[in-house]
mmCIF file of N, CA and C in Angstrom:
data_model
loop_
_atom_site.group_PDB
_atom_site.id
_atom_site.type_symbol
_atom_site.label_atom_id
_atom_site.label_comp_id
_atom_site.label_asym_id
_atom_site.label_seq_id
_atom_site.Cartn_x
_atom_site.Cartn_y
_atom_site.Cartn_z
ATOM 1 N N UNK M 1 4.652 19.541 -13.430
ATOM 2 C CA UNK M 1 3.016 19.390 -13.177
ATOM 3 C C UNK M 1 4.161 17.947 -14.130
ATOM 4 N N UNK M 2 4.063 17.873 -14.940
ATOM 5 C CA UNK M 2 5.116 16.109 -15.409
ATOM 6 C C UNK M 2 5.850 15.065 -14.440
ATOM 7 N N UNK M 3 6.284 15.735 -13.926
ATOM 8 C CA UNK M 3 6.631 14.951 -12.750
ATOM 9 C C UNK M 3 5.829 14.753 -11.606
ATOM 10 N N UNK M 4 5.030 14.705 -11.141
ATOM 11 C CA UNK M 4 4.202 14.688 -10.272
ATOM 12 C C UNK M 4 2.656 12.969 -10.339
ATOM 13 N N UNK M 5 2.177 14.036 -12.065
ATOM 14 C CA UNK M 5 2.126 12.913 -12.110
ATOM 15 C C UNK M 5 1.704 10.972 -11.889
ATOM 16 N N UNK M 6 3.446 11.290 -13.095
ATOM 17 C CA UNK M 6 4.034 9.979 -12.529
ATOM 18 C C UNK M 6 4.256 8.904 -10.787
ATOM 19 N N UNK M 7 4.232 10.011 -10.480
ATOM 20 C CA UNK M 7 5.216 10.448 -9.312
ATOM 21 C C UNK M 7 3.744 9.767 -8.253
ATOM 22 N N UNK M 8 2.822 10.578 -8.862
ATOM 23 C CA UNK M 8 1.720 10.221 -7.943
ATOM 24 C C UNK M 8 0.528 8.813 -8.983
ATOM 25 N N UNK M 9 1.026 8.391 -9.909
ATOM 26 C CA UNK M 9 0.482 7.528 -10.643
ATOM 27 C C UNK M 9 1.026 5.847 -9.209
ATOM 28 N N UNK M 10 2.938 6.087 -9.008
ATOM 29 C CA UNK M 10 3.414 4.818 -9.121
ATOM 30 C C UNK M 10 3.295 4.955 -7.485
ATOM 31 N N UNK M 11 2.759 5.927 -6.293
ATOM 32 C CA UNK M 11 1.836 5.689 -5.228
ATOM 33 C C UNK M 11 1.093 5.111 -4.610
ATOM 34 N N UNK M 12 -0.004 5.470 -6.622
ATOM 35 C CA UNK M 12 -1.541 4.736 -5.892
ATOM 36 C C UNK M 12 -1.295 3.161 -5.954
ATOM 37 N N UNK M 13 -0.380 3.252 -7.482
ATOM 38 C CA UNK M 13 0.004 1.313 -7.587
ATOM 39 C C UNK M 13 0.544 0.385 -6.643
ATOM 40 N N UNK M 14 2.226 1.695 -5.846
ATOM 41 C CA UNK M 14 2.297 1.116 -4.823
ATOM 42 C C UNK M 14 1.621 0.596 -3.050
ATOM 43 N N UNK M 15 0.686 1.206 -3.121
ATOM 44 C CA UNK M 15 -1.090 1.118 -1.879
ATOM 45 C C UNK M 15 -1.426 -0.079 -2.382
ATOM 46 N N UNK M 16 -1.820 0.012 -3.603
ATOM 47 C CA UNK M 16 -2.826 -0.732 -3.815
ATOM 48 C C UNK M 16 -2.150 -2.409 -4.259
ATOM 49 N N UNK M 17 -0.799 -2.496 -5.130
ATOM 50 C CA UNK M 17 -0.547 -3.696 -3.622
ATOM 51 C C UNK M 17 0.340 -4.199 -2.572
ATOM 52 N N UNK M 18 -0.509 -5.189 -1.561
ATOM 53 C CA UNK M 18 -0.056 -6.085 -0.953
ATOM 54 C C UNK M 18 -0.213 -7.727 -0.830
ATOM 55 N N UNK M 19 0.116 -8.367 -0.344
ATOM 56 C CA UNK M 19 0.159 -9.027 0.140
ATOM 57 C C UNK M 19 -0.791 -10.025 0.349
ATOM 58 N N UNK M 20 -1.562 -8.808 1.208
ATOM 59 C CA UNK M 20 -3.135 -9.411 1.844
ATOM 60 C C UNK M 20 -3.833 -8.908 0.850
ATOM 61 N N UNK M 21 -4.008 -7.497 0.224
ATOM 62 C CA UNK M 21 -5.280 -7.918 -1.370
ATOM 63 C C UNK M 21 -6.235 -7.125 0.293
ATOM 64 N N UNK M 22 -6.642 -6.729 1.548
ATOM 65 C CA UNK M 22 -7.138 -5.741 1.707
ATOM 66 C C UNK M 22 -7.710 -5.221 1.581
ATOM 67 N N UNK M 23 -7.200 -4.328 0.896
ATOM 68 C CA UNK M 23 -7.727 -3.266 -0.482
ATOM 69 C C UNK M 23 -7.898 -2.948 -1.236
ATOM 70 N N UNK M 24 -8.215 -4.012 -1.598
ATOM 71 C CA UNK M 24 -8.177 -4.202 -2.990
ATOM 72 C C UNK M 24 -9.596 -3.664 -4.143
ATOM 73 N N UNK M 25 -9.143 -2.622 -4.915
ATOM 74 C CA UNK M 25 -9.830 -2.004 -5.284
ATOM 75 C C UNK M 25 -11.068 -2.224 -6.922
ATOM 76 N N UNK M 26 -11.908 -2.169 -6.614
ATOM 77 C CA UNK M 26 -12.863 -2.125 -8.364
ATOM 78 C C UNK M 26 -12.555 -1.347 -9.329
ATOM 79 N N UNK M 27 -13.054 0.174 -8.102
ATOM 80 C CA UNK M 27 -13.006 1.129 -9.611
ATOM 81 C C UNK M 27 -12.246 2.304 -8.369
ATOM 82 N N UNK M 28 -12.017 2.965 -9.899
ATOM 83 C CA UNK M 28 -10.818 4.206 -8.562
ATOM 84 C C UNK M 28 -12.142 5.307 -8.080
ATOM 85 N N UNK M 29 -12.132 5.984 -7.076
ATOM 86 C CA UNK M 29 -12.254 6.947 -6.294
ATOM 87 C C UNK M 29 -11.842 7.909 -7.036
ATOM 88 N N UNK M 30 -13.829 8.842 -8.290
ATOM 89 C CA UNK M 30 -13.354 10.076 -9.648
ATOM 90 C C UNK M 30 -13.681 10.977 -8.662
ATOM 91 N N UNK M 31 -13.357 11.149 -7.807
ATOM 92 C CA UNK M 31 -13.827 12.537 -7.465
ATOM 93 C C UNK M 31 -11.884 13.293 -7.330
ATOM 94 N N UNK M 32 -11.129 12.725 -7.757
ATOM 95 C CA UNK M 32 -9.389 12.695 -7.100
ATOM 96 C C UNK M 32 -8.190 11.733 -7.279
ATOM 97 N N UNK M 33 -8.540 11.344 -8.229
ATOM 98 C CA UNK M 33 -6.928 10.391 -8.093
ATOM 99 C C UNK M 33 -6.615 10.237 -9.702
ATOM 100 N N UNK M 34 -5.517 8.898 -9.692
ATOM 101 C CA UNK M 34 -4.950 9.183 -10.813
ATOM 102 C C UNK M 34 -5.238 7.697 -10.965
ATOM 103 N N UNK M 35 -5.503 6.792 -12.155
ATOM 104 C CA UNK M 35 -5.724 5.850 -12.360
ATOM 105 C C UNK M 35 -4.869 4.937 -13.102
ATOM 106 N N UNK M 36 -4.021 4.282 -13.136
ATOM 107 C CA UNK M 36 -2.339 3.134 -13.653
ATOM 108 C C UNK M 36 -2.710 2.152 -14.400
ATOM 109 N N UNK M 37 -2.791 1.915 -15.718
ATOM 110 C CA UNK M 37 -2.273 0.400 -16.567
ATOM 111 C C UNK M 37 -0.854 0.426 -17.240
ATOM 112 N N UNK M 38 -0.538 -0.533 -17.355
ATOM 113 C CA UNK M 38 0.885 -1.406 -17.538
ATOM 114 C C UNK M 38 0.449 -2.710 -18.039
ATOM 115 N N UNK M 39 0.719 -2.395 -19.794
ATOM 116 C CA UNK M 39 0.206 -3.626 -20.169
ATOM 117 C C UNK M 39 1.269 -3.399 -21.228
ATOM 118 N N UNK M 40 1.817 -5.150 -21.559
ATOM 119 C CA UNK M 40 2.813 -5.811 -21.985
ATOM 120 C C UNK M 40 1.621 -6.076 -23.654
ATOM 121 N N UNK M 41 2.445 -6.145 -24.689
ATOM 122 C CA UNK M 41 2.117 -6.895 -26.480
ATOM 123 C C UNK M 41 3.207 -7.659 -26.759
ATOM 124 N N UNK M 42 3.236 -8.900 -26.642
ATOM 125 C CA UNK M 42 4.155 -9.833 -27.404
ATOM 126 C C UNK M 42 4.446 -9.393 -28.662
ATOM 127 N N UNK M 43 5.251 -9.986 -29.573
ATOM 128 C CA UNK M 43 4.801 -9.947 -30.868
ATOM 129 C C UNK M 43 6.559 -10.734 -31.201
ATOM 130 N N UNK M 44 6.606 -10.217 -32.791
ATOM 131 C CA UNK M 44 7.606 -11.973 -32.989
ATOM 132 C C UNK M 44 8.985 -10.857 -32.165
ATOM 133 N N UNK M 45 10.049 -11.380 -31.712
ATOM 134 C CA UNK M 45 11.113 -10.703 -31.483
ATOM 135 C C UNK M 45 11.456 -9.481 -30.231
ATOM 136 N N UNK M 46 10.238 -8.483 -30.059
ATOM 137 C CA UNK M 46 10.216 -7.420 -29.355
ATOM 138 C C UNK M 46 9.195 -7.460 -28.821
ATOM 139 N N UNK M 47 9.311 -6.729 -27.432
ATOM 140 C CA UNK M 47 7.656 -7.082 -26.771
ATOM 141 C C UNK M 47 7.151 -5.338 -27.057
ATOM 142 N N UNK M 48 6.606 -4.873 -26.229
ATOM 143 C CA UNK M 48 5.101 -3.519 -26.984
ATOM 144 C C UNK M 48 4.509 -3.367 -25.038
ATOM 145 N N UNK M 49 4.982 -2.503 -24.659
ATOM 146 C CA UNK M 49 4.823 -1.713 -23.300
ATOM 147 C C UNK M 49 4.137 -0.611 -23.647
ATOM 148 N N UNK M 50 2.834 -0.859 -22.988
ATOM 149 C CA UNK M 50 2.058 0.651 -22.949
ATOM 150 C C UNK M 50 1.447 0.832 -21.849
ATOM 151 N N UNK M 51 1.878 2.715 -21.270
ATOM 152 C CA UNK M 51 1.850 2.678 -19.404
ATOM 153 C C UNK M 51 0.058 3.843 -19.745
ATOM 154 N N UNK M 52 -0.536 3.455 -18.359
ATOM 155 C CA UNK M 52 -1.401 4.983 -19.656
ATOM 156 C C UNK M 52 -1.863 4.977 -17.950
ATOM 157 N N UNK M 53 -2.201 6.591 -18.164
ATOM 158 C CA UNK M 53 -2.998 7.084 -17.867
ATOM 159 C C UNK M 53 -3.792 7.943 -17.060
ATOM 160 N N UNK M 54 -5.097 7.783 -16.141
ATOM 161 C CA UNK M 54 -6.633 8.736 -16.156
ATOM 162 C C UNK M 54 -6.116 9.608 -14.859
ATOM 163 N N UNK M 55 -6.280 10.643 -15.030
ATOM 164 C CA UNK M 55 -6.490 11.993 -13.964
ATOM 165 C C UNK M 55 -8.053 12.529 -13.745
ATOM 166 N N UNK M 56 -8.645 11.308 -13.307
ATOM 167 C CA UNK M 56 -10.015 11.886 -12.351
ATOM 168 C C UNK M 56 -9.741 12.614 -11.632
ATOM 169 N N UNK M 57 -10.332 14.062 -12.262
ATOM 170 C CA UNK M 57 -11.151 14.966 -11.537
ATOM 171 C C UNK M 57 -12.055 15.347 -11.592
ATOM 172 N N UNK M 58 -13.416 14.918 -9.467
ATOM 173 C CA UNK M 58 -14.789 15.835 -9.493
ATOM 174 C C UNK M 58 -15.691 15.383 -10.786
ATOM 175 N N UNK M 59 -15.330 13.015 -11.048
ATOM 176 C CA UNK M 59 -15.606 12.051 -11.618
ATOM 177 C C UNK M 59 -15.485 12.334 -12.979
ATOM 178 N N UNK M 60 -14.657 13.855 -13.465
ATOM 179 C CA UNK M 60 -14.003 13.100 -14.844
ATOM 180 C C UNK M 60 -12.680 13.342 -15.184
ATOM 181 N N UNK M 61 -12.040 11.987 -16.434
ATOM 182 C CA UNK M 61 -10.949 12.568 -16.814
ATOM 183 C C UNK M 61 -10.416 13.860 -17.548
ATOM 184 N N UNK M 62 -9.119 14.569 -16.290
ATOM 185 C CA UNK M 62 -9.173 15.565 -16.721
ATOM 186 C C UNK M 62 -8.042 15.872 -18.069
ATOM 187 N N UNK M 63 -7.746 14.528 -17.735
ATOM 188 C CA UNK M 63 -6.336 14.385 -19.199
ATOM 189 C C UNK M 63 -6.073 12.014 -19.118
ATOM 190 N N UNK M 64 -5.720 12.299 -20.216
ATOM 191 C CA UNK M 64 -5.240 10.829 -20.570
ATOM 192 C C UNK M 64 -3.842 11.360 -20.819
ATOM 193 N N UNK M 65 -3.077 10.312 -20.343
ATOM 194 C CA UNK M 65 -1.736 10.713 -21.390
ATOM 195 C C UNK M 65 -0.653 8.875 -20.875
ATOM 196 N N UNK M 66 -0.419 8.932 -22.393
ATOM 197 C CA UNK M 66 -0.213 7.117 -22.872
ATOM 198 C C UNK M 66 0.976 7.481 -23.217
ATOM 199 N N UNK M 67 1.810 6.439 -22.741
ATOM 200 C CA UNK M 67 2.872 5.346 -23.336
ATOM 201 C C UNK M 67 3.565 4.547 -24.095
ATOM 202 N N UNK M 68 3.884 4.412 -25.476
ATOM 203 C CA UNK M 68 4.329 3.636 -26.270
ATOM 204 C C UNK M 68 5.886 3.093 -26.103
ATOM 205 N N UNK M 69 6.483 1.838 -25.699
ATOM 206 C CA UNK M 69 7.500 2.479 -25.585
ATOM 207 C C UNK M 69 8.079 0.141 -26.383
ATOM 208 N N UNK M 70 8.668 0.329 -27.404
ATOM 209 C CA UNK M 70 9.107 -0.570 -27.512
ATOM 210 C C UNK M 70 10.602 -1.775 -27.048
ATOM 211 N N UNK M 71 9.949 -2.800 -26.268
ATOM 212 C CA UNK M 71 11.238 -3.193 -25.551
ATOM 213 C C UNK M 71 11.619 -4.548 -26.517
ATOM 214 N N UNK M 72 12.973 -5.419 -24.880
ATOM 215 C CA UNK M 72 13.707 -6.161 -25.574
ATOM 216 C C UNK M 72 12.925 -8.133 -25.419
ATOM 217 N N UNK M 73 12.394 -8.113 -26.337
ATOM 218 C CA UNK M 73 11.557 -9.316 -25.980
ATOM 219 C C UNK M 73 13.077 -11.016 -24.761
ATOM 220 N N UNK M 74 12.473 -11.126 -23.707
ATOM 221 C CA UNK M 74 12.013 -11.500 -22.784
ATOM 222 C C UNK M 74 12.409 -13.191 -23.342
ATOM 223 N N UNK M 75 12.083 -13.450 -24.456
ATOM 224 C CA UNK M 75 11.965 -15.506 -24.990
ATOM 225 C C UNK M 75 10.843 -15.715 -24.771
ATOM 226 N N UNK M 76 10.918 -17.043 -23.826
ATOM 227 C CA UNK M 76 9.376 -18.477 -24.519
ATOM 228 C C UNK M 76 11.033 -19.081 -22.915
ATOM 229 N N UNK M 77 9.340 -19.697 -22.952
ATOM 230 C CA UNK M 77 9.770 -20.576 -21.585
ATOM 231 C C UNK M 77 8.117 -21.218 -21.344
ATOM 232 N N UNK M 78 8.436 -22.735 -20.696
ATOM 233 C CA UNK M 78 7.372 -24.230 -21.880
ATOM 234 C C UNK M 78 6.336 -24.352 -19.963
ATOM 235 N N UNK M 79 5.617 -23.892 -20.624
ATOM 236 C CA UNK M 79 4.039 -24.219 -19.623
ATOM 237 C C UNK M 79 3.102 -25.058 -20.519
ATOM 238 N N UNK M 80 2.604 -25.280 -18.100
ATOM 239 C CA UNK M 80 1.507 -26.727 -18.702
ATOM 240 C C UNK M 80 0.275 -26.584 -19.039
ATOM 241 N N UNK M 81 -0.051 -26.455 -20.257
ATOM 242 C CA UNK M 81 -1.464 -25.903 -20.135
ATOM 243 C C UNK M 81 -2.790 -27.306 -20.358
ATOM 244 N N UNK M 82 -3.991 -27.276 -19.834
ATOM 245 C CA UNK M 82 -5.071 -27.846 -20.349
ATOM 246 C C UNK M 82 -6.363 -27.551 -20.318
ATOM 247 N N UNK M 83 -5.952 -28.987 -21.268
ATOM 248 C CA UNK M 83 -8.105 -28.389 -22.315
ATOM 249 C C UNK M 83 -8.947 -28.158 -21.531
ATOM 250 N N UNK M 84 -10.296 -27.929 -21.754
ATOM 251 C CA UNK M 84 -11.458 -28.395 -21.459
ATOM 252 C C UNK M 84 -11.961 -29.466 -20.767
ATOM 253 N N UNK M 85 -11.590 -30.584 -21.223
ATOM 254 C CA UNK M 85 -11.851 -31.533 -20.174
ATOM 255 C C UNK M 85 -10.908 -33.029 -20.296
ATOM 256 N N UNK M 86 -10.063 -31.918 -19.450
ATOM 257 C CA UNK M 86 -9.064 -31.933 -18.889
ATOM 258 C C UNK M 86 -7.511 -32.342 -18.898
ATOM 259 N N UNK M 87 -7.519 -32.377 -20.004
ATOM 260 C CA UNK M 87 -5.732 -33.102 -20.924
ATOM 261 C C UNK M 87 -4.693 -31.884 -21.085
ATOM 262 N N UNK M 88 -3.198 -32.532 -20.204
ATOM 263 C CA UNK M 88 -2.464 -30.924 -20.515
ATOM 264 C C UNK M 88 -1.911 -31.448 -21.744
ATOM 265 N N UNK M 89 -0.890 -30.419 -21.625
ATOM 266 C CA UNK M 89 0.115 -30.774 -22.618
ATOM 267 C C UNK M 89 0.947 -28.821 -22.212
ATOM 268 N N UNK M 90 1.993 -29.949 -23.014
ATOM 269 C CA UNK M 90 3.543 -28.394 -22.246
ATOM 270 C C UNK M 90 3.204 -27.543 -23.467
ATOM 271 N N UNK M 91 3.151 -26.231 -23.359
ATOM 272 C CA UNK M 91 3.056 -25.302 -23.973
ATOM 273 C C UNK M 91 4.921 -25.048 -24.262
ATOM 274 N N UNK M 92 4.803 -23.797 -25.256
ATOM 275 C CA UNK M 92 4.938 -22.789 -25.387
ATOM 276 C C UNK M 92 5.559 -21.114 -25.788
ATOM 277 N N UNK M 93 4.900 -20.382 -24.695
ATOM 278 C CA UNK M 93 4.552 -19.135 -23.765
ATOM 279 C C UNK M 93 6.029 -18.103 -24.388
ATOM 280 N N UNK M 94 5.366 -17.078 -24.434
ATOM 281 C CA UNK M 94 6.082 -16.068 -24.342
ATOM 282 C C UNK M 94 7.018 -15.585 -22.488
ATOM 283 N N UNK M 95 7.550 -14.737 -22.036
ATOM 284 C CA UNK M 95 7.508 -15.200 -20.653
ATOM 285 C C UNK M 95 7.477 -13.808 -20.652
ATOM 286 N N UNK M 96 6.500 -13.025 -19.719
ATOM 287 C CA UNK M 96 6.096 -12.042 -19.002
ATOM 288 C C UNK M 96 6.886 -11.262 -18.328
ATOM 289 N N UNK M 97 7.217 -10.043 -18.677
ATOM 290 C CA UNK M 97 6.952 -8.818 -17.532
ATOM 291 C C UNK M 97 6.918 -9.146 -15.839
ATOM 292 N N UNK M 98 7.655 -8.550 -14.690
ATOM 293 C CA UNK M 98 7.560 -8.296 -13.696
ATOM 294 C C UNK M 98 7.140 -6.735 -13.979
ATOM 295 N N UNK M 99 6.209 -6.536 -13.148
ATOM 296 C CA UNK M 99 6.508 -4.512 -13.470
ATOM 297 C C UNK M 99 6.841 -4.495 -11.416
ATOM 298 N N UNK M 100 7.768 -3.757 -10.990
ATOM 299 C CA UNK M 100 7.770 -2.706 -9.596
ATOM 300 C C UNK M 100 7.342 -2.182 -10.391
ATOM 301 N N UNK M 101 7.409 -1.144 -8.632
ATOM 302 C CA UNK M 101 6.954 -0.257 -8.978
ATOM 303 C C UNK M 101 7.783 1.105 -7.824
ATOM 304 N N UNK M 102 8.580 1.934 -7.375
ATOM 305 C CA UNK M 102 10.012 2.455 -6.933
ATOM 306 C C UNK M 102 8.783 4.061 -6.437
ATOM 307 N N UNK M 103 8.648 4.078 -5.713
ATOM 308 C CA UNK M 103 8.304 5.916 -4.716
ATOM 309 C C UNK M 103 9.343 6.200 -4.278
ATOM 310 N N UNK M 104 9.831 7.493 -4.532
ATOM 311 C CA UNK M 104 11.071 7.677 -3.589
ATOM 312 C C UNK M 104 9.673 9.916 -3.186
#
């Protein structure tokens, strides 16, 4: 059972992630689905990755699985930003990880 939940969540994410975005879902089907949320939070010198799964059964959350890991920071990069007045400025921001899901 422990191996099935991440596999089903990964499958759900893979199906939802396509280039055409024809099947963008605003709310998961709560009759029987697994909702997955992956986030990173930047700290000084490291990042915190949180993976959360909600298992929906008959309209209720049957199980909530949450895992937190500390991962190496990717450093910083420079991006151009614009304020509300239209002024642009180069900003130093933390690099973000890309998420890829592989389903077997």
